[in-house]
CSV table of C-alpha atoms in Angstrom, one decimal:
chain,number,residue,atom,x,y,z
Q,319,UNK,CA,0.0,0.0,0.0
Q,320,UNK,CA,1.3,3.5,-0.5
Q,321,UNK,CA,3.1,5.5,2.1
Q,322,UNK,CA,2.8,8.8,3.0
Q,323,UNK,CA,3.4,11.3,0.8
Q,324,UNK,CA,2.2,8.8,-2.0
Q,325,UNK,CA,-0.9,8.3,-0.2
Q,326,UNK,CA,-4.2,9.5,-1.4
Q,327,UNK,CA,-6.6,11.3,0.6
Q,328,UNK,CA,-10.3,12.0,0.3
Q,329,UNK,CA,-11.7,14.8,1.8
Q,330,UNK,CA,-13.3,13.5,4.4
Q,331,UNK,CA,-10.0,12.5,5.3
Q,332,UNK,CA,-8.0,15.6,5.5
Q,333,UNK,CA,-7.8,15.6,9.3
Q,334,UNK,CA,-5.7,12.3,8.8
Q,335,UNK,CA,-3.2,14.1,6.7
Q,336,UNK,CA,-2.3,17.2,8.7
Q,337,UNK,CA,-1.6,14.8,11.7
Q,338,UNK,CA,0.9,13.2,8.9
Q,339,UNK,CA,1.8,16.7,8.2
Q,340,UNK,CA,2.5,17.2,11.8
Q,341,UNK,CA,4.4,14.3,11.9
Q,342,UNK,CA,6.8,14.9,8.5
Q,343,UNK,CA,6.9,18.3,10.3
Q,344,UNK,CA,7.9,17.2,13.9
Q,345,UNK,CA,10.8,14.5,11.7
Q,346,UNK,CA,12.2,17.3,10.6
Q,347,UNK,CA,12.7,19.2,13.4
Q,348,UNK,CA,14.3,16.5,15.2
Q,349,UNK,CA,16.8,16.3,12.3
Q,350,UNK,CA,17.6,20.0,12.9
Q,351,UNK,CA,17.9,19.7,16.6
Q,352,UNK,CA,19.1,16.3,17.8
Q,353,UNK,CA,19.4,16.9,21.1
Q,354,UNK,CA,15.9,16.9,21.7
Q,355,UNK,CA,14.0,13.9,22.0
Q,356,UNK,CA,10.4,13.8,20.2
Q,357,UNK,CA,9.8,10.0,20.1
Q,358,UNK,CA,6.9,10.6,22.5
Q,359,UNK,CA,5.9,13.6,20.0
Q,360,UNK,CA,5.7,11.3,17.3
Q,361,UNK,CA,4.4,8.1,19.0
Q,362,UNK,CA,0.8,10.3,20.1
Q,363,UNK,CA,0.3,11.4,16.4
Q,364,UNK,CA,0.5,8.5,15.6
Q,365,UNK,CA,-1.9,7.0,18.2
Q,366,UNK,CA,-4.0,10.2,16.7
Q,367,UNK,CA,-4.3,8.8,13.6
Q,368,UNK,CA,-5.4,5.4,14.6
Q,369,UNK,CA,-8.3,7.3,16.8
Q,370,UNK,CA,-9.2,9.9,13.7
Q,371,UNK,CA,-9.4,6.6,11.7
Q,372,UNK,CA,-11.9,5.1,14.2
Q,373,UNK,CA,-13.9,8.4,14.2
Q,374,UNK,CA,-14.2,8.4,10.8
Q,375,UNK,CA,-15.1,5.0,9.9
Q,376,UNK,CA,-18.2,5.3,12.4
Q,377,UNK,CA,-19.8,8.1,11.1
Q,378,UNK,CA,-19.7,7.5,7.2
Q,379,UNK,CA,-22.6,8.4,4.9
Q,380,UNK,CA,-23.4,6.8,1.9
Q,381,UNK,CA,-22.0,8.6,-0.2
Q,382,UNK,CA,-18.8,8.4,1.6
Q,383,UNK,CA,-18.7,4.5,1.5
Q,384,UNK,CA,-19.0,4.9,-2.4
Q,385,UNK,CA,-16.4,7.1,-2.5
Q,386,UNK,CA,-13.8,5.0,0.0
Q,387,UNK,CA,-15.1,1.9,-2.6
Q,388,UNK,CA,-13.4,3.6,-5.3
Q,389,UNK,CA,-10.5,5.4,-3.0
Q,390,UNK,CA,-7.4,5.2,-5.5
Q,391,UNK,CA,-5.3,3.5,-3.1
Q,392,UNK,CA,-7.8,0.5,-2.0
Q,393,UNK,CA,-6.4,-3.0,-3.3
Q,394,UNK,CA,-8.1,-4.4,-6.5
Q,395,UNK,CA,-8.8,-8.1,-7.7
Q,396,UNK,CA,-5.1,-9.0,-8.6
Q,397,UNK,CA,-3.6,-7.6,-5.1
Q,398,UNK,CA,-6.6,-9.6,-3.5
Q,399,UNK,CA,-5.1,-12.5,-5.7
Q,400,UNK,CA,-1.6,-11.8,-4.6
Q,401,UNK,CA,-2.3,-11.3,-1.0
Q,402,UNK,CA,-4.5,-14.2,-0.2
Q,403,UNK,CA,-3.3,-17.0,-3.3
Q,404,UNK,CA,-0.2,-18.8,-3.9
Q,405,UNK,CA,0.6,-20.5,-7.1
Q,406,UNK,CA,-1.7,-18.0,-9.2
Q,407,UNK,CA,-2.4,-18.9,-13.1
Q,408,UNK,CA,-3.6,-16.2,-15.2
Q,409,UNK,CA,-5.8,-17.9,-18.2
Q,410,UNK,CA,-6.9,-15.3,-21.3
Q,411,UNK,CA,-9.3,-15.0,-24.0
Q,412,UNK,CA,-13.0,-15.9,-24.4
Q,413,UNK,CA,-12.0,-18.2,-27.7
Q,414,UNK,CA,-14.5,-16.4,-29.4
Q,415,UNK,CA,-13.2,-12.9,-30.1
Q,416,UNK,CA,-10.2,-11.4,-27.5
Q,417,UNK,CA,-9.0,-11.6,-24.4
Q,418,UNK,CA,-10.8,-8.5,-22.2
Q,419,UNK,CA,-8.3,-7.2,-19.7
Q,420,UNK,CA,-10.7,-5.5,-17.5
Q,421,UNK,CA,-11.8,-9.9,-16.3
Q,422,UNK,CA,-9.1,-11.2,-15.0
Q,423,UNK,CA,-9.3,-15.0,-13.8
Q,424,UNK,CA,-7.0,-18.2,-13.8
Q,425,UNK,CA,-6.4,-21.4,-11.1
Q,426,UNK,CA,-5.0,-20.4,-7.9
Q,427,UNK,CA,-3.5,-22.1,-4.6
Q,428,UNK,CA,-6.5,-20.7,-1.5
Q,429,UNK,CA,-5.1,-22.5,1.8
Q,430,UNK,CA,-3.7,-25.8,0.0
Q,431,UNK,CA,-7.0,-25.9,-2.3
Q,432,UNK,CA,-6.7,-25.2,-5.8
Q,433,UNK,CA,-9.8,-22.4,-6.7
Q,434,UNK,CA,-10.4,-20.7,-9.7
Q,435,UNK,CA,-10.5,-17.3,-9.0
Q,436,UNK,CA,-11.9,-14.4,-11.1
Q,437,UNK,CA,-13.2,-10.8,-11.0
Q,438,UNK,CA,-12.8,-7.1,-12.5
Q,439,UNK,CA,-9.6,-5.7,-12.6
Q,440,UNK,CA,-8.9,-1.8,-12.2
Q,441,UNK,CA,-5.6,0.1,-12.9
Q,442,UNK,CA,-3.8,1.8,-10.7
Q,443,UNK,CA,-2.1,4.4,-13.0
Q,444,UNK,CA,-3.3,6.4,-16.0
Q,445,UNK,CA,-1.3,3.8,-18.5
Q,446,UNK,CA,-2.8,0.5,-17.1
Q,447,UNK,CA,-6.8,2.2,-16.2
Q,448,UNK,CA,-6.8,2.7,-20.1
Q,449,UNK,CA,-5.6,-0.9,-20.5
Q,450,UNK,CA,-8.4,-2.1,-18.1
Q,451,UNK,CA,-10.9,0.1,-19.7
Q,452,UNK,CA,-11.6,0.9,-15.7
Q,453,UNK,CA,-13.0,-1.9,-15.3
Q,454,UNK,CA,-15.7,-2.2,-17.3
Q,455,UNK,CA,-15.6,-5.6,-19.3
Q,456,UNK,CA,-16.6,-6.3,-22.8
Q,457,UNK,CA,-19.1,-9.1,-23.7
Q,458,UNK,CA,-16.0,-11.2,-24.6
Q,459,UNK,CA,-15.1,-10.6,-20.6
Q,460,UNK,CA,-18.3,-12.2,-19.6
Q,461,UNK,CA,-17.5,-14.8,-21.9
Q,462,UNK,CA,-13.8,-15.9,-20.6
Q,463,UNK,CA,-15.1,-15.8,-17.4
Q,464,UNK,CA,-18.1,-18.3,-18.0
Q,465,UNK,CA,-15.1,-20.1,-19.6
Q,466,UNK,CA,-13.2,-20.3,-16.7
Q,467,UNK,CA,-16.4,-21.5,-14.3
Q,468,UNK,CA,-17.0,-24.1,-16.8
Q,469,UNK,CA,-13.3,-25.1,-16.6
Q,470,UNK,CA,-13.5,-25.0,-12.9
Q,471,UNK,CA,-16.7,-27.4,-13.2
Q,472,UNK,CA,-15.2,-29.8,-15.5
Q,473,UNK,CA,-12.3,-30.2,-12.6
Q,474,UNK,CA,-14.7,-30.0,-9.6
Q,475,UNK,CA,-13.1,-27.0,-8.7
Q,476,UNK,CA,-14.8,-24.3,-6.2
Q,477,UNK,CA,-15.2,-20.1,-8.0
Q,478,UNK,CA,-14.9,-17.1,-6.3
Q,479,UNK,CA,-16.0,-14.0,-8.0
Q,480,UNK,CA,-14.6,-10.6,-7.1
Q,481,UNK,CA,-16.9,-8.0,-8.6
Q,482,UNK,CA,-15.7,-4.3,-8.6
Q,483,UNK,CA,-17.0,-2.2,-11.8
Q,484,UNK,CA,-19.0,0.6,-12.5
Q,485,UNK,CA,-21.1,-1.5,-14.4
Q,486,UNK,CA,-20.1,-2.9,-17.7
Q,487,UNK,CA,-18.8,-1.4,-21.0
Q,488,UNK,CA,-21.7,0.6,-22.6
Q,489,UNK,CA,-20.3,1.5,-25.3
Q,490,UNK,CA,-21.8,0.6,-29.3
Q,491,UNK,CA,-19.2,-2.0,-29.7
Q,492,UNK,CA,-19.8,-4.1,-26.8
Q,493,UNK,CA,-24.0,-4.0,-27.5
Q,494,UNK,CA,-22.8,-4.7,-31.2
Q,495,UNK,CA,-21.2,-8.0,-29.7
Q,496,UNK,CA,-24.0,-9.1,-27.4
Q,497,UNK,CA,-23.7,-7.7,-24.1
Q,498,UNK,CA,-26.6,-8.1,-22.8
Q,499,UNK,CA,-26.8,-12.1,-24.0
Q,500,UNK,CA,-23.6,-12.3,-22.4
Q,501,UNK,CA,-24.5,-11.1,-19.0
Q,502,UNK,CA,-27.7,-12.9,-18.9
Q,503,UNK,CA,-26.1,-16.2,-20.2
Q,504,UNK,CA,-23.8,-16.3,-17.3
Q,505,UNK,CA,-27.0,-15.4,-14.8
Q,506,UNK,CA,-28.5,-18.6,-16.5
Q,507,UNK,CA,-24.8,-20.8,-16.5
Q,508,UNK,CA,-23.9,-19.5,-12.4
Q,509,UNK,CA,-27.2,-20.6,-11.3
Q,510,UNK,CA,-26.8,-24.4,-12.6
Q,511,UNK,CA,-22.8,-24.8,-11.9
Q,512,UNK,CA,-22.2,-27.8,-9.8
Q,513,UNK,CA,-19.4,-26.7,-7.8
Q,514,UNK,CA,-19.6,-24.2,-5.0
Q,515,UNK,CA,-19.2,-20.0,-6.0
Q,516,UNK,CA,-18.4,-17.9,-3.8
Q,517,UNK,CA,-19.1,-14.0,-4.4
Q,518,UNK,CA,-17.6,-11.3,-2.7
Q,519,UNK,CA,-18.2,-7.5,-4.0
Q,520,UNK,CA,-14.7,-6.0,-2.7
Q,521,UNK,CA,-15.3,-2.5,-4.4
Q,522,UNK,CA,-18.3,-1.3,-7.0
Q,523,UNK,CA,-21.0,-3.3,-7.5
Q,524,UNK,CA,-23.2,-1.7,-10.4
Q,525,UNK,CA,-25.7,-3.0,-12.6
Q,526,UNK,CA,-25.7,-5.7,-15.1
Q,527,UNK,CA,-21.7,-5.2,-14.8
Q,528,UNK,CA,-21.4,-6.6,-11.2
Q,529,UNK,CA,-24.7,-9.2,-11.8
Q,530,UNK,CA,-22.5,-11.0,-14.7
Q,531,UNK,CA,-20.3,-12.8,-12.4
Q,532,UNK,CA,-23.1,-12.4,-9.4
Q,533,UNK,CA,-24.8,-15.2,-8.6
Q,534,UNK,CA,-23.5,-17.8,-6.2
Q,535,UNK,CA,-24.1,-19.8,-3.3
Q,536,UNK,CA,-23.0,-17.7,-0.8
Q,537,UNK,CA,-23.0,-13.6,-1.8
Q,538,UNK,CA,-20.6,-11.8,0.7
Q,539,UNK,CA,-20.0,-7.8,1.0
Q,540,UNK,CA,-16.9,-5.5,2.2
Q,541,UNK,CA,-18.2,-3.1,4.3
Q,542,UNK,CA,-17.0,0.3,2.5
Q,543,UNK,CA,-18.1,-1.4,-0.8
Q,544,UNK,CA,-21.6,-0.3,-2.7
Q,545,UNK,CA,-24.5,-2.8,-4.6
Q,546,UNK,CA,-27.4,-1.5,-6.6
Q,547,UNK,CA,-28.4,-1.3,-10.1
Q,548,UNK,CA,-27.3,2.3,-10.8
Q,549,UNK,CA,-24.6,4.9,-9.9
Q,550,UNK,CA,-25.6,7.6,-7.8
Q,551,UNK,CA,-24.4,9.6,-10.2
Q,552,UNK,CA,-25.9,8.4,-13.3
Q,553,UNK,CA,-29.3,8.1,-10.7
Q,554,UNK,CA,-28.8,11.7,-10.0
Q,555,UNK,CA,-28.4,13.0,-14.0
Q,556,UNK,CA,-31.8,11.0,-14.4
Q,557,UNK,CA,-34.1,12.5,-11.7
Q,558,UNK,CA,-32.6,16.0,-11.3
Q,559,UNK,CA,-30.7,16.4,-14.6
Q,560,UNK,CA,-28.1,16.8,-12.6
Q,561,UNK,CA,-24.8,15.2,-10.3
Q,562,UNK,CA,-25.1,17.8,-7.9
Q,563,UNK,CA,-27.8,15.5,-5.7
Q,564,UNK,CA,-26.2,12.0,-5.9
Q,565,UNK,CA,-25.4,12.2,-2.2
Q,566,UNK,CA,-29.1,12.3,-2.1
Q,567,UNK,CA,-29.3,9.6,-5.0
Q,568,UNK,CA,-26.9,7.8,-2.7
Q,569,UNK,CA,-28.9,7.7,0.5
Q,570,UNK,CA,-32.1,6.7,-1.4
Q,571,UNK,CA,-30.7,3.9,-3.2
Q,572,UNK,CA,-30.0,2.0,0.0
Q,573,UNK,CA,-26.7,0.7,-1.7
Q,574,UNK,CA,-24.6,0.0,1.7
Q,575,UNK,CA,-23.5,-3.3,2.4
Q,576,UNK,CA,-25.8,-2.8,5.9
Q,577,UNK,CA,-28.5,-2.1,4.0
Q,578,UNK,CA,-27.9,-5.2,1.3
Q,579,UNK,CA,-27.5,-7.7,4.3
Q,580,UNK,CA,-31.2,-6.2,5.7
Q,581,UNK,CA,-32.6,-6.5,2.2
Q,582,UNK,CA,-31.6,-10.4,1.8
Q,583,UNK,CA,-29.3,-9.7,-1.1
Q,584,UNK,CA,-26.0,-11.1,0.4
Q,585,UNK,CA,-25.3,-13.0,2.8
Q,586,UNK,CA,-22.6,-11.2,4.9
Q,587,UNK,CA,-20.3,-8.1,5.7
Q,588,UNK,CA,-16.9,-8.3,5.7
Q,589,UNK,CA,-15.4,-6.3,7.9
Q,590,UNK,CA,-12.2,-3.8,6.8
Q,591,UNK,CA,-9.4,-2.8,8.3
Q,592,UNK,CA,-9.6,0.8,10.4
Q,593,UNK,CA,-10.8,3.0,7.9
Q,594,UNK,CA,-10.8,1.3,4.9
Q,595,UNK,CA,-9.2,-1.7,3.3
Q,596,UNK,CA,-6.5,0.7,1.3
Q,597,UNK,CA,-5.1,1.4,4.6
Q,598,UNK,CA,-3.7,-2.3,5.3
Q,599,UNK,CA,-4.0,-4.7,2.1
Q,600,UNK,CA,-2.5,-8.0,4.4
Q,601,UNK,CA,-4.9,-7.1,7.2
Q,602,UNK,CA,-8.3,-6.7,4.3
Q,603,UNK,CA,-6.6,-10.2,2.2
Q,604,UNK,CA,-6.5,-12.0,5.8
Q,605,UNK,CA,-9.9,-10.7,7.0
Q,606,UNK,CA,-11.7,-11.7,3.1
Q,607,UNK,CA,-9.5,-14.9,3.0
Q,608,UNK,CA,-11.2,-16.3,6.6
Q,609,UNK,CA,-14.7,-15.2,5.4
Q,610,UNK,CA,-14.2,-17.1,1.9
Q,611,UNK,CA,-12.8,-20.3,3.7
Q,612,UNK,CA,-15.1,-20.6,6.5
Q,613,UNK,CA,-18.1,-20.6,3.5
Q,614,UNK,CA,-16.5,-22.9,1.5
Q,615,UNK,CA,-16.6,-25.6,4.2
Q,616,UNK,CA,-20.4,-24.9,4.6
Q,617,UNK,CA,-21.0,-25.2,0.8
Q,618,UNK,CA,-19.2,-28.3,0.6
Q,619,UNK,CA,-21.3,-30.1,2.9
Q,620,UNK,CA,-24.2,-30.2,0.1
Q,621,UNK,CA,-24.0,-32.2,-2.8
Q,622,UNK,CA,-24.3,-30.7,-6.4
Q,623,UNK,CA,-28.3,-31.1,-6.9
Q,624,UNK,CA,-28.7,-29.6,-3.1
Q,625,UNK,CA,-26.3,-26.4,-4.2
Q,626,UNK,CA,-28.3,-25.8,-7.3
Q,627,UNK,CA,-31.8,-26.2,-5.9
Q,628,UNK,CA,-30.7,-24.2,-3.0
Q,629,UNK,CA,-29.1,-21.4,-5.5
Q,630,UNK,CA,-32.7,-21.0,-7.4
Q,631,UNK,CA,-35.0,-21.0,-4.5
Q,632,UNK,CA,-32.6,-18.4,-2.8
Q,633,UNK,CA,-32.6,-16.1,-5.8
Q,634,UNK,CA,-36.3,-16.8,-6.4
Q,635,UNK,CA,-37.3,-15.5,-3.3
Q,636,UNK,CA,-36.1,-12.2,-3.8
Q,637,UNK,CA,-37.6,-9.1,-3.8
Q,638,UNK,CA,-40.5,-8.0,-2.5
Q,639,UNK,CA,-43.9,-6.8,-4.0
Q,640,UNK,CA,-47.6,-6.3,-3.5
Q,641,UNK,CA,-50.1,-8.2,-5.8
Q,642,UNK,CA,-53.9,-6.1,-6.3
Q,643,UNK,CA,-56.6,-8.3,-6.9
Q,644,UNK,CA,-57.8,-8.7,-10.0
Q,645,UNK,CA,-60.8,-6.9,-10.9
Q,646,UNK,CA,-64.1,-8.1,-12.0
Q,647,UNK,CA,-64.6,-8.5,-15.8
Q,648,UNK,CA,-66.8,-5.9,-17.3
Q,649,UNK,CA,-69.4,-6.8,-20.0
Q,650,UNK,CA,-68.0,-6.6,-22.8
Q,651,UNK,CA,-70.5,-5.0,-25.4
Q,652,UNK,CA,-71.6,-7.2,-28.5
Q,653,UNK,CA,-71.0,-10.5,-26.8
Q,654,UNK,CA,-72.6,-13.1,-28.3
Q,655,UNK,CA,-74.2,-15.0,-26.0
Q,656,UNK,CA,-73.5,-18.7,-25.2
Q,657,UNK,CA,-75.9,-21.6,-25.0
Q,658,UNK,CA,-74.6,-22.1,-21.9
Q,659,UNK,CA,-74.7,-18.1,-20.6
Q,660,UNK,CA,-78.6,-18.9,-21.3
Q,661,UNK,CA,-78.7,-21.8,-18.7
């Protein structure tokens, strides 16, 4: 993770860097004047950052949770990959048209088990966010990665899906190639895999984008993360015709990971590390890594059948909604009557 002065700060977060300030500035005057002892100095700024930390991470809104989801310095699906995997082996290409670099996904070493592991992939410079197109896959994404379940199927080997995009690549192209089959065909193809999936949205969760590799047994949810069909944003352009209200946007859409747990729509929260994951990657892998494994012991309990039945009746059940009752059929005028209206 990036040390200070290559860390990146949101605003919310400005307090944290003028007690860094404080500190660079306190380093430097014990340079000057050696004599002096500021150890002590030091060590309560520091302590003052762990408590501003605390502070902060109590009182976030919504908005601020989507903006910590896409903080420039929280760890992406490859530094998950690095941090919790050994033995990782990147596969490419849908073997249809290209090989999208904004899915990553190969077999991988999770506690002695071999996994085949997958999700978005951001960059995290200029260069490689181009490369990635930020994270927003093409249909030929969605494609490798439905390649890479069914290879995982064909070896009896569990998936886990890291989902963090802004939704996926709108652009002419991409509907030009079938993006919308694509997403749905992997729906369809994730609800009937035999082996056990394991979901976990680490960063953005948005739309159709996050909903391609989305459906598994067990749906889990970093806790400064975001789910929900739309950006607030892109929710704010359409009801105000303007960005200026997506904090509103933001509380309305009941996007948090607390408020996806009260819905039903995952599972569980994983917790972060103080203030965010991009403040300790090890700590966030080793806190995600003992979420994953402790579910992949429950799913493996059922067989197949049991994990595909129990994957349909849990998406099924969905949603909520009210059903009117129907209304009585009016007459309808020029009816010709029935023998059997006549009895």
């Amino acid at each position: 993770m990036p040390h200070y002065p290559n860390r990146q700060f949101l605003d919310f977060e400005k307090p944290i860097k003028e007690l860094y300030e404080q500190i660079e500035d306190t380093k430097k005057l014990a340079e000057k004047n050696p004599k002096i002892d500021y150890t002590s100095t030091i060590e309560q700024l520091e302590a003052s950052i762990i408590e501003k930390r605390k502070e902060i991470t109590q009182h976030l809104t919504p908005w601020q949770r989507v903006q910590l989801s896409r903080h420039p310095d929280r760890p992406y699906t490859m530094k998950y990959i690095e941090k919790m995997c050994t033995h990782f082996v990147e596969l490419h290409g849908d073997r249809t048209f290209r090989d999208d670099k904004a899915m990553v996904g190969g077999f991988a070493q999770l506690d002695g088990e071999t996994v085949m592991i997958l999700g978005q992939q951001k960059g995290t410079n200029t260069k490689l966010r181009q490369l990635r197109n930020f994270g927003m896959a093409n249909p030929e994404g969605y494609r490798k990665a439905l390649r890479l379940m069914k290879l995982a199927e064909k070896f009896n080997k569990p998936v886990i899906a890291l989902i963090d995009t802004p939704g996926a690549y709108p652009g002419l192209e991409a509907e030009e190639r079938g993006q919308g089959e694509a997403i749905a065909r992997n729906i369809l193809e994730m609800i009937r895999l035999k082996v056990p999936v394991i979901v976990v949205i680490i960063g953005e969760g948005a739309s159709g984008g996050a909903l391609g590799i989305g459906v598994g047994d067990k749906v889990l949810m970093m806790e400064n993360t975001w789910y929900t069909v739309i950006s607030p944003e892109s929710c704010s352009s359409i009801l105000w015709r303007s960005w200026e209200k997506k904090e509103v946007a933001a509380e309305q859409l009941r996007l948090t990971a607390t408020d996806m747990k009260g819905f039903g729509l995952v599972d569980e929260i994983v917790h972060e590390p103080l203030g965010g994951a991009h403040w300790d990657y090890a700590e966030a892998a080793a806190i995600l890594k003992s979420y994953i494994i402790k579910s992949l012991q429950e799913i493996k309990q059922k067989n197949p059948q049991q994990r595909i039945n129990d994957r349909i009746e849990k998406y099924g059940k969905m949603g909520f909604w009210t059903e009117a009752p129907l209304e009585e059929e009016e007459p309808v005028l020029g009816k010709r009557e029935s023998p059997e209206d006549r009895i």
